[in-house]
Coordinates of C-alpha atoms and ligand atoms in Angstrom, one line a residue:
M687 CA 6.8 23.8 -12.5
V688 CA 7.9 21.1 -10.2
D689 CA 8.8 22.1 -6.6
F690 CA 9.4 19.5 -3.8
T691 CA 10.3 22.3 -1.0
L692 CA 8.2 21.4 1.7
T693 CA 6.0 24.0 3.0
D694 CA 6.1 24.9 6.8
K695 CA 2.8 23.1 7.5
Q696 CA 4.3 19.9 5.8
R697 CA 7.4 20.0 7.8
E698 CA 5.2 20.7 10.9
V699 CA 3.0 17.5 10.2
R700 CA 5.9 15.3 9.1
A701 CA 7.5 16.1 12.7
L702 CA 4.3 15.4 14.4
I703 CA 4.1 11.9 12.5
H704 CA 7.9 11.0 12.9
G705 CA 7.5 11.7 16.7
F706 CA 4.3 9.2 16.8
A707 CA 6.3 6.6 14.7
A708 CA 9.1 6.6 16.9
T709 CA 7.3 6.6 20.2
V710 CA 4.4 4.6 19.5
L711 CA 5.1 2.2 16.4
R712 CA 8.7 1.4 16.7
P713 CA 8.7 0.4 20.5
N714 CA 6.1 -2.2 19.7
A715 CA 7.2 -3.3 16.2
L716 CA 9.1 -6.5 17.4
A717 CA 6.4 -7.7 19.8
F718 CA 3.6 -7.5 17.1
D719 CA 5.8 -9.2 14.7
R720 CA 6.4 -12.2 17.0
A721 CA 2.5 -12.1 18.0
H722 CA 1.5 -12.0 14.2
C723 CA -1.0 -9.5 15.0
V724 CA -1.7 -6.1 16.5
P725 CA -4.1 -6.1 19.3
D726 CA -7.6 -4.2 18.8
D727 CA -7.0 -2.1 22.0
F728 CA -3.9 -0.8 20.4
L729 CA -5.3 -0.2 17.2
M730 CA -8.3 1.7 18.9
R731 CA -5.8 3.8 20.6
L732 CA -3.8 4.4 17.4
S733 CA -6.9 5.3 15.5
M734 CA -7.9 7.8 17.9
M735 CA -4.4 9.5 18.0
A736 CA -4.0 9.5 14.0
R737 CA -7.5 11.1 14.0
A738 CA -6.0 14.2 15.6
F739 CA -3.3 14.5 13.0
P740 CA -3.7 17.5 10.8
S741 CA -4.5 17.1 7.3
G742 CA -1.9 14.9 5.7
G743 CA -1.5 12.6 8.5
G744 CA -4.8 10.7 8.7
D745 CA -6.5 8.0 6.5
A746 CA -5.7 9.0 2.9
E747 CA -8.1 6.4 1.5
L748 CA -11.1 7.7 3.1
P749 CA -12.8 10.9 1.5
S750 CA -12.8 13.8 3.5
E751 CA -16.6 14.2 3.9
Y752 CA -16.5 10.8 5.7
G753 CA -14.0 11.9 8.3
G754 CA -10.8 10.8 6.2
Q755 CA -8.1 12.9 4.7
G756 CA -8.5 11.6 1.3
D757 CA -9.8 13.5 -2.1
S758 CA -13.5 14.4 -2.0
G759 CA -15.4 11.3 -3.0
A760 CA -17.9 13.6 -4.5
K761 CA -15.8 14.5 -7.7
P762 CA -13.2 11.5 -7.8
A763 CA -12.5 12.3 -11.4
A764 CA -11.6 15.8 -11.1
P765 CA -8.7 16.1 -8.3
K766 CA -8.1 19.7 -7.2
K767 CA -5.0 21.0 -9.4
G768 CA -2.0 21.8 -7.3
S769 CA -3.6 20.5 -4.1
Q770 CA -0.6 18.7 -3.0
A771 CA -2.9 16.1 -1.4
Q772 CA -1.1 13.0 -2.7
R773 CA 2.3 14.3 -1.8
F774 CA 1.1 15.2 1.7
T775 CA -0.3 11.7 2.1
L776 CA 3.3 10.2 0.9
I777 CA 5.1 12.5 3.3
G778 CA 2.9 10.8 6.1
A779 CA 3.2 7.2 4.8
E780 CA 7.0 7.5 4.8
E781 CA 7.1 8.4 8.3
M782 CA 4.5 5.8 9.5
A783 CA 6.4 3.0 7.4
W784 CA 9.7 4.1 9.0
G785 CA 8.0 3.5 12.6
D786 CA 6.4 0.1 11.4
A787 CA 5.0 -0.8 8.0
S788 CA 3.1 -3.8 9.4
I789 CA 1.3 -1.7 12.0
L790 CA 0.5 1.0 9.3
L791 CA -0.9 -1.7 7.1
C792 CA -3.1 -2.6 10.1
M793 CA -4.6 0.9 10.4
P794 CA -8.7 1.0 10.5
G795 CA -9.8 2.5 7.3
P796 CA -11.0 1.4 3.9
G797 CA -7.5 0.5 2.7
L798 CA -7.2 -0.8 -0.7
G799 CA -10.8 -1.0 -1.0
G800 CA -11.2 2.8 -0.7
P801 CA -10.2 3.9 -4.2
P802 CA -12.6 1.5 -6.1
V803 CA -15.5 2.8 -3.8
R804 CA -14.4 6.2 -4.9
F805 CA -13.7 5.8 -8.5
M806 CA -16.5 3.3 -9.3
G807 CA -19.2 3.7 -6.6
T808 CA -22.3 5.9 -7.2
P809 CA -22.8 8.5 -4.7
E810 CA -25.1 6.3 -2.7
Q811 CA -22.6 3.6 -2.6
R812 CA -20.0 5.9 -1.5
A813 CA -22.4 7.3 1.3
R814 CA -23.0 3.7 2.5
F815 CA -19.6 1.9 2.4
F816 CA -17.5 5.3 3.6
G817 CA -20.2 5.9 6.2
V818 CA -19.2 3.0 8.0
F819 CA -16.3 4.5 9.1
Q820 CA -17.9 7.5 10.7
T821 CA -19.6 5.0 13.2
P822 CA -17.7 4.4 16.6
G823 CA -15.4 1.2 16.8
L824 CA -12.7 -0.2 14.5
H825 CA -13.8 -0.4 10.9
F826 CA -11.8 -1.9 7.8
G827 CA -12.3 -2.1 4.2
A828 CA -10.3 -4.6 1.9
Y829 CA -9.7 -5.5 -1.7
G830 CA -10.3 -8.6 -2.9
L831 CA -8.8 -9.2 -6.7
T832 CA -6.0 -12.1 -6.1
E833 CA -6.8 -15.7 -6.7
P834 CA -5.2 -18.9 -6.2
G835 CA -5.0 -19.0 -10.1
A836 CA -4.9 -15.3 -10.9
G837 CA -2.4 -12.9 -9.1
S838 CA -0.4 -10.7 -11.6
D839 CA -2.8 -11.9 -14.5
V840 CA -5.8 -10.0 -13.2
S841 CA -7.7 -10.8 -16.2
G842 CA -7.6 -14.4 -15.4
I843 CA -10.1 -14.3 -12.4
R844 CA -12.2 -17.1 -12.0
T845 CA -14.6 -16.2 -9.2
S846 CA -17.9 -16.3 -10.8
C847 CA -21.1 -13.9 -10.7
R848 CA -24.4 -14.6 -11.8
K849 CA -27.6 -12.2 -11.7
D850 CA -30.6 -13.9 -10.2
G851 CA -33.7 -11.6 -9.6
A852 CA -32.3 -8.7 -7.5
T853 CA -29.3 -10.2 -6.2
W854 CA -25.9 -11.6 -7.7
V855 CA -24.8 -14.9 -6.8
L856 CA -20.7 -15.1 -6.2
N857 CA -18.8 -18.2 -6.1
G858 CA -14.9 -18.5 -5.5
R859 CA -11.9 -17.9 -3.6
K860 CA -9.8 -14.7 -3.0
C861 CA -6.3 -15.1 -1.2
Y862 CA -3.8 -13.2 0.3
I863 CA -6.1 -10.4 1.3
T864 CA -5.0 -7.6 3.5
N865 CA -7.4 -7.3 6.5
G866 CA -9.8 -9.3 4.8
A867 CA -10.8 -11.2 7.8
R868 CA -11.5 -8.2 9.9
A869 CA -13.2 -6.3 7.2
D870 CA -16.5 -4.8 7.4
W871 CA -16.7 -5.0 3.6
V872 CA -14.6 -6.3 0.8
V873 CA -14.4 -5.3 -2.8
I874 CA -14.6 -8.5 -4.6
F875 CA -13.7 -8.7 -8.4
A876 CA -15.7 -11.6 -10.0
T877 CA -16.7 -12.4 -13.9
V878 CA -20.0 -13.1 -15.7
D879 CA -17.7 -15.4 -18.0
P880 CA -13.9 -15.8 -18.0
A881 CA -14.0 -16.2 -21.7
L882 CA -14.8 -12.5 -21.8
G883 CA -11.7 -11.3 -20.2
R884 CA -11.7 -7.9 -18.7
A885 CA -15.0 -7.1 -20.4
G886 CA -16.7 -9.9 -18.1
Q887 CA -15.7 -8.2 -14.9
R888 CA -17.7 -6.7 -12.2
A889 CA -16.7 -5.4 -8.7
F890 CA -19.0 -5.9 -5.8
V891 CA -18.9 -4.7 -2.2
V892 CA -19.4 -7.9 0.0
E893 CA -20.3 -7.1 3.5
R894 CA -19.1 -9.2 6.4
G895 CA -21.9 -11.6 7.8
T896 CA -23.6 -11.9 4.0
P897 CA -24.5 -15.7 3.9
G898 CA -22.2 -17.9 1.8
F899 CA -19.0 -15.3 2.7
S900 CA -16.6 -16.4 4.9
V901 CA -12.8 -16.5 6.2
G902 CA -10.6 -19.1 5.2
K903 CA -7.0 -19.5 6.3
I904 CA -4.7 -16.8 7.7
E905 CA -1.3 -16.9 6.2
E906 CA 1.7 -17.3 8.0
K907 CA 4.1 -14.8 6.4
M908 CA 8.0 -14.2 6.3
G909 CA 7.6 -10.3 6.5
L910 CA 4.8 -7.8 7.6
R911 CA 3.8 -10.4 9.9
A912 CA 1.7 -8.5 12.1
S913 CA -0.6 -7.6 9.2
E914 CA -3.2 -9.9 8.6
T915 CA -3.5 -11.5 5.2
A916 CA -6.6 -13.6 4.7
E917 CA -8.2 -16.2 2.3
L918 CA -11.9 -15.3 1.6
V919 CA -14.5 -17.9 0.5
L920 CA -17.7 -17.1 -1.5
E921 CA -20.1 -20.2 -1.7
D922 CA -23.6 -19.2 -3.2
C923 CA -23.1 -16.1 -1.7
R924 CA -26.0 -13.5 -2.6
V925 CA -25.0 -10.0 -2.9
P926 CA -27.8 -7.5 -3.4
E927 CA -27.6 -5.6 -6.9
A928 CA -27.4 -2.3 -5.0
N929 CA -23.9 -3.5 -4.1
L930 CA -22.4 -3.8 -7.6
L931 CA -20.1 -0.9 -7.7
G932 CA -21.4 1.7 -10.1
G933 CA -24.3 -0.2 -11.1
E934 CA -24.6 -2.4 -14.4
A935 CA -24.2 0.6 -16.9
L936 CA -20.6 0.9 -15.8
Y937 CA -19.8 -2.4 -17.2
A938 CA -21.0 -1.7 -20.9
G939 CA -17.3 -0.9 -21.7
K940 CA -14.0 -1.8 -20.0
E941 CA -14.9 0.4 -17.0
G942 CA -15.0 -2.4 -14.4
F943 CA -11.5 -3.4 -15.2
M944 CA -10.2 0.0 -15.5
G945 CA -11.7 0.7 -12.1
A946 CA -9.4 -2.0 -10.5
M947 CA -6.4 -0.5 -12.5
K948 CA -7.1 2.8 -11.4
T949 CA -6.6 1.8 -7.9
F950 CA -3.1 1.0 -8.7
D951 CA -2.3 4.5 -10.1
M952 CA -3.4 5.8 -6.8
T953 CA -1.8 3.3 -4.4
R954 CA 1.5 2.6 -6.3
P955 CA 3.3 5.6 -5.1
L956 CA 1.9 5.1 -2.0
V957 CA 3.3 1.4 -1.5
G958 CA 6.6 2.7 -3.1
V959 CA 7.1 5.5 -0.4
M960 CA 6.1 2.7 2.2
A961 CA 9.1 1.0 1.0
V962 CA 11.2 4.1 1.1
G963 CA 10.2 4.4 4.9
I964 CA 11.5 0.8 5.7
A965 CA 14.7 1.7 3.6
R966 CA 15.5 4.8 5.5
A967 CA 15.1 3.3 8.8
A968 CA 17.7 0.7 7.6
F969 CA 19.8 3.4 6.1
E970 CA 19.7 5.6 9.2
Y971 CA 20.5 2.6 11.6
T972 CA 23.3 1.6 9.4
R973 CA 24.9 5.1 9.1
D974 CA 24.8 5.6 12.8
F975 CA 26.3 2.1 13.3
V976 CA 29.2 2.9 11.0
R977 CA 29.6 6.3 12.5
E978 CA 29.7 5.0 15.9
N979 CA 32.0 1.8 15.4
Y980 CA 34.1 2.4 12.2
L981 CA 34.6 6.1 11.7
L982 CA 37.7 6.5 14.1
A983 CA 38.3 3.1 15.6
R984 CA 38.8 1.3 12.4
P985 CA 41.7 1.0 9.6
L986 CA 40.8 3.3 6.9
P987 CA 40.4 0.3 3.8
R988 CA 37.5 -1.3 5.8
Y989 CA 35.8 1.8 6.9
A990 CA 36.0 3.1 3.3
Q991 CA 34.2 0.1 1.8
L992 CA 31.4 0.5 4.5
A993 CA 31.3 4.4 4.2
A994 CA 30.6 3.6 0.2
M995 CA 27.9 1.3 1.1
V996 CA 26.2 3.9 3.3
A997 CA 26.7 6.3 0.7
E998 CA 24.9 4.1 -2.1
M999 CA 22.0 3.2 0.7
G1000 CA 21.5 7.1 0.9
R1001 CA 21.6 7.6 -2.6
L1002 CA 18.9 4.8 -3.3
V1003 CA 16.7 6.1 -0.5
D1004 CA 16.5 9.7 -2.2
A1005 CA 16.2 8.6 -5.5
S1006 CA 13.1 6.3 -4.7
R1007 CA 11.4 8.9 -2.8
L1008 CA 11.9 11.6 -5.6
L1009 CA 10.3 9.0 -8.2
C1010 CA 7.4 8.4 -5.5
W1011 CA 6.8 12.2 -5.2
R1012 CA 7.0 12.9 -8.8
A1013 CA 4.1 10.2 -9.5
A1014 CA 2.1 12.0 -6.7
W1015 CA 2.8 15.5 -8.1
M1016 CA 1.3 14.5 -11.4
A1017 CA -1.9 12.8 -9.8
D1018 CA -2.3 16.3 -7.7
E1019 CA -2.0 18.0 -11.2
G1020 CA -4.6 15.7 -12.5
M1021 CA -2.1 14.2 -15.0
P1022 CA -2.3 10.5 -16.0
N1023 CA 0.6 8.9 -14.2
A1024 CA 0.5 5.1 -14.7
K1025 CA 3.8 4.8 -16.0
E1026 CA 5.3 7.1 -13.4
A1027 CA 3.4 5.3 -10.6
S1028 CA 4.9 1.9 -11.8
M1029 CA 8.3 3.2 -12.1
A1030 CA 8.1 4.5 -8.6
K1031 CA 6.7 1.5 -6.9
A1032 CA 9.2 -0.9 -9.0
Y1033 CA 12.4 1.1 -8.4
A1034 CA 11.5 2.0 -4.6
A1035 CA 10.8 -1.6 -3.8
R1036 CA 14.0 -3.1 -5.6
A1037 CA 16.1 -0.2 -4.0
A1038 CA 14.8 -0.9 -0.5
M1039 CA 15.5 -4.4 -0.7
R1040 CA 19.0 -3.6 -1.5
V1041 CA 19.4 -1.0 1.3
C1042 CA 17.8 -3.6 3.8
A1043 CA 20.2 -6.3 2.4
D1044 CA 23.3 -3.9 2.6
A1045 CA 22.1 -3.0 6.1
V1046 CA 22.6 -6.6 7.4
Q1047 CA 25.7 -6.7 5.3
V1048 CA 27.4 -3.8 7.1
L1049 CA 26.3 -4.7 10.3
G1050 CA 27.5 -8.5 10.0
A1051 CA 26.1 -11.2 12.4
H1052 CA 24.5 -8.1 14.6
G1053 CA 22.2 -7.5 11.7
L1054 CA 20.7 -11.0 11.8
E1055 CA 20.0 -10.9 15.4
K1056 CA 16.2 -11.3 15.9
H1057 CA 15.8 -8.9 18.8
Q1058 CA 16.4 -5.9 16.6
L1059 CA 14.6 -4.4 13.7
V1060 CA 17.4 -4.7 10.8
E1061 CA 16.7 -8.2 10.7
K1062 CA 12.9 -7.7 10.6
W1063 CA 13.1 -4.8 7.9
Y1064 CA 15.0 -7.4 5.9
R1065 CA 12.1 -9.6 6.1
D1066 CA 9.3 -7.0 5.8
I1067 CA 10.7 -5.4 2.7
K1068 CA 10.4 -8.6 0.3
V1069 CA 6.6 -8.1 0.0
Y1070 CA 7.0 -4.7 -1.5
D1071 CA 8.6 -6.3 -4.5
I1072 CA 5.4 -8.6 -4.7
F1073 CA 2.1 -6.9 -3.8
E1074 CA 0.5 -4.0 -5.6
G1075 CA 2.2 -5.7 -8.9
T1076 CA 5.6 -7.7 -9.0
A1077 CA 8.7 -6.0 -10.4
Q1078 CA 8.1 -7.9 -13.7
I1079 CA 4.6 -6.6 -14.1
Q1080 CA 5.6 -3.0 -13.3
R1081 CA 8.0 -3.7 -16.2
I1082 CA 5.4 -4.5 -18.5
V1083 CA 3.2 -1.4 -17.7
I1084 CA 6.3 0.7 -18.2
A1085 CA 7.3 -0.8 -21.5
K1086 CA 3.8 -0.6 -22.8
R1087 CA 3.5 3.0 -22.2
I1088 CA 7.3 4.0 -23.1
L1089 CA 6.8 2.0 -26.5
R1090 CA 3.6 3.8 -27.3
E1091 CA 4.6 7.2 -26.4
V1092 CA 5.5 9.6 -29.2
P1093 CA 8.1 12.2 -28.3
T1094 CA 6.8 15.6 -28.4
W1095 CA 10.2 17.5 -28.9
Ligands
LIG2594 C1 1.4 -9.5 2.2 C2 0.5 -9.3 1.0 C3 -0.5 -8.7 1.0 C4 -1.3 -9.1 -0.1 N1 -2.7 -8.2 -0.3 C5 -3.5 -8.2 -1.1 C6 -4.9 -7.7 -1.0 O1 -5.0 -6.8 0.0 N2 -5.6 -7.7 -2.2 C7 -5.4 -8.6 -3.3 O2 -6.3 -8.7 -4.2 N3 -4.2 -9.1 -3.2 C8 -3.2 -9.2 -2.4 N4 -2.1 -9.8 -2.4 C9 -1.4 -10.5 -3.6 C10 -0.6 -9.8 -4.6 O3 -1.3 -8.7 -5.1 C11 0.0 -10.9 -5.4 O4 0.6 -12.0 -4.7 C12 0.6 -10.4 -6.3 O5 -0.3 -9.8 -7.5 C13 1.3 -11.5 -7.3 O6 0.5 -12.7 -7.8 P1 0.9 -14.1 -7.2 O7 1.4 -14.0 -5.9 O8 -0.1 -14.8 -7.6 O9 2.3 -14.3 -8.2 P2 2.3 -14.7 -9.8 O10 1.3 -13.7 -10.4 O11 2.1 -16.2 -10.0 O12 3.7 -14.5 -10.2 C14 4.7 -15.4 -10.0 C15 5.9 -14.7 -10.7 O13 5.8 -14.7 -12.0 C16 6.2 -13.4 -12.5 N5 5.0 -13.2 -13.7 C17 3.9 -13.1 -13.6 N6 3.1 -12.8 -14.7 C18 4.3 -12.5 -15.5 C19 4.4 -12.0 -16.8 N7 3.5 -11.9 -17.7 N8 5.7 -11.7 -17.2 C20 6.7 -11.9 -16.4 N9 6.8 -12.2 -15.3 C21 5.4 -12.6 -14.8 C22 5.8 -12.6 -11.4 O14 6.4 -11.3 -11.6 C23 6.4 -13.5 -10.1 O15 7.8 -13.2 -10.2 C24 -1.2 -9.5 -1.3 C25 0.2 -10.4 -1.2 C26 0.9 -10.2 -0.1 C27 2.3 -10.9 -0.2

């Protein structure tokens, strides 16, 4: 039975992370947004503080045996039933995004590169690439799928890979890669032959410093400006065969492509709940503003309309969270959740955009001022409707599954 009542421990961890988000992330959010980066010394302090969080507050993409708080990398296909690990992760992520979503994306760790290494990597590869995060210093992983000609259509990637002796030679360009410029390694998806579609795709871990692997331009974005998004260039880049995720046998079927997709089933509810965190921040700010400025002082008709908007914002935040928690609960129970993960992400992103837009509307010109956070949340939230699959792509994923389903009643 689904039961979303928080345990005492979950409540305690949420309160701890909330305090951290309110006192460490929020006060720095605007300055880092203007600077377009989060300084390394701040990230170092942040990661030391986050490591002290009890289970549920730390790095969910890093398996527990490598110092993180994700599921064990040793048995990636068999999540512990009823573990609540995914939902616990979502609780922490909402609070962190409430504090600042840009800083959250800059946190050291394997990031989106974590799930493919967990799901597709051999035990040796997991030990090698996750082991990096146990060494001192700031360490990042990244996920390189998108290319100038292939964003939503991931089967259309053109980055090529060719086997030459004991190495693979990679050529191509990846774009908009989160933390790509500072990553110790990036999971790069390439193809042996574009004509083969998904069957031709391979995933490699390309390490920083590999000859032929370089960072191109850093994007200047409208939102999530403190989070670095980089172009990556591969020019006759020779990668050892030991860096082909899962080894060649994995690619006999559709496993390579499925590995990329499985990443999304794990990360879409997480991305959805980050949108919830931003939306909740905008909702709470607006609620307090209406309380303070309109409740007693203004004529009822105006207050009534604004109160109705605040009510709608609250409804959207709660509904989004529940969809995200359902998808996470299914993952925790070991149930397939691709449809529900897409529903959660698609709904939460669109709902959060509406909440942030309404926050500006209720606040009037005050909502557009650069020195306060509502304007930033309004800019930040749009990215959530684009990355991890656009709204249109989520609809395709959902529709395919709904139309294939056979009712069981
Ligand atoms: C801040 C940020 C961080 C990112 N981080 C990463 C990262 O770490 N790693 C990575 O690999 N990528 C990353 N991306 C890229 C992101 O995943 C892509 O932007 C996204 O997949 C959309 O691809 P696109 O931008 O090429 O748009 P397109 O795919 O060109 O889409 C343009 C429009 O067409 C619509 N569309 C496309 N196909 C269809 C269809 N079949 N039916 C209907 N409509 C369709 C889309 O919904 C969209 O509205 C990031 C992007 C951003 C903005």
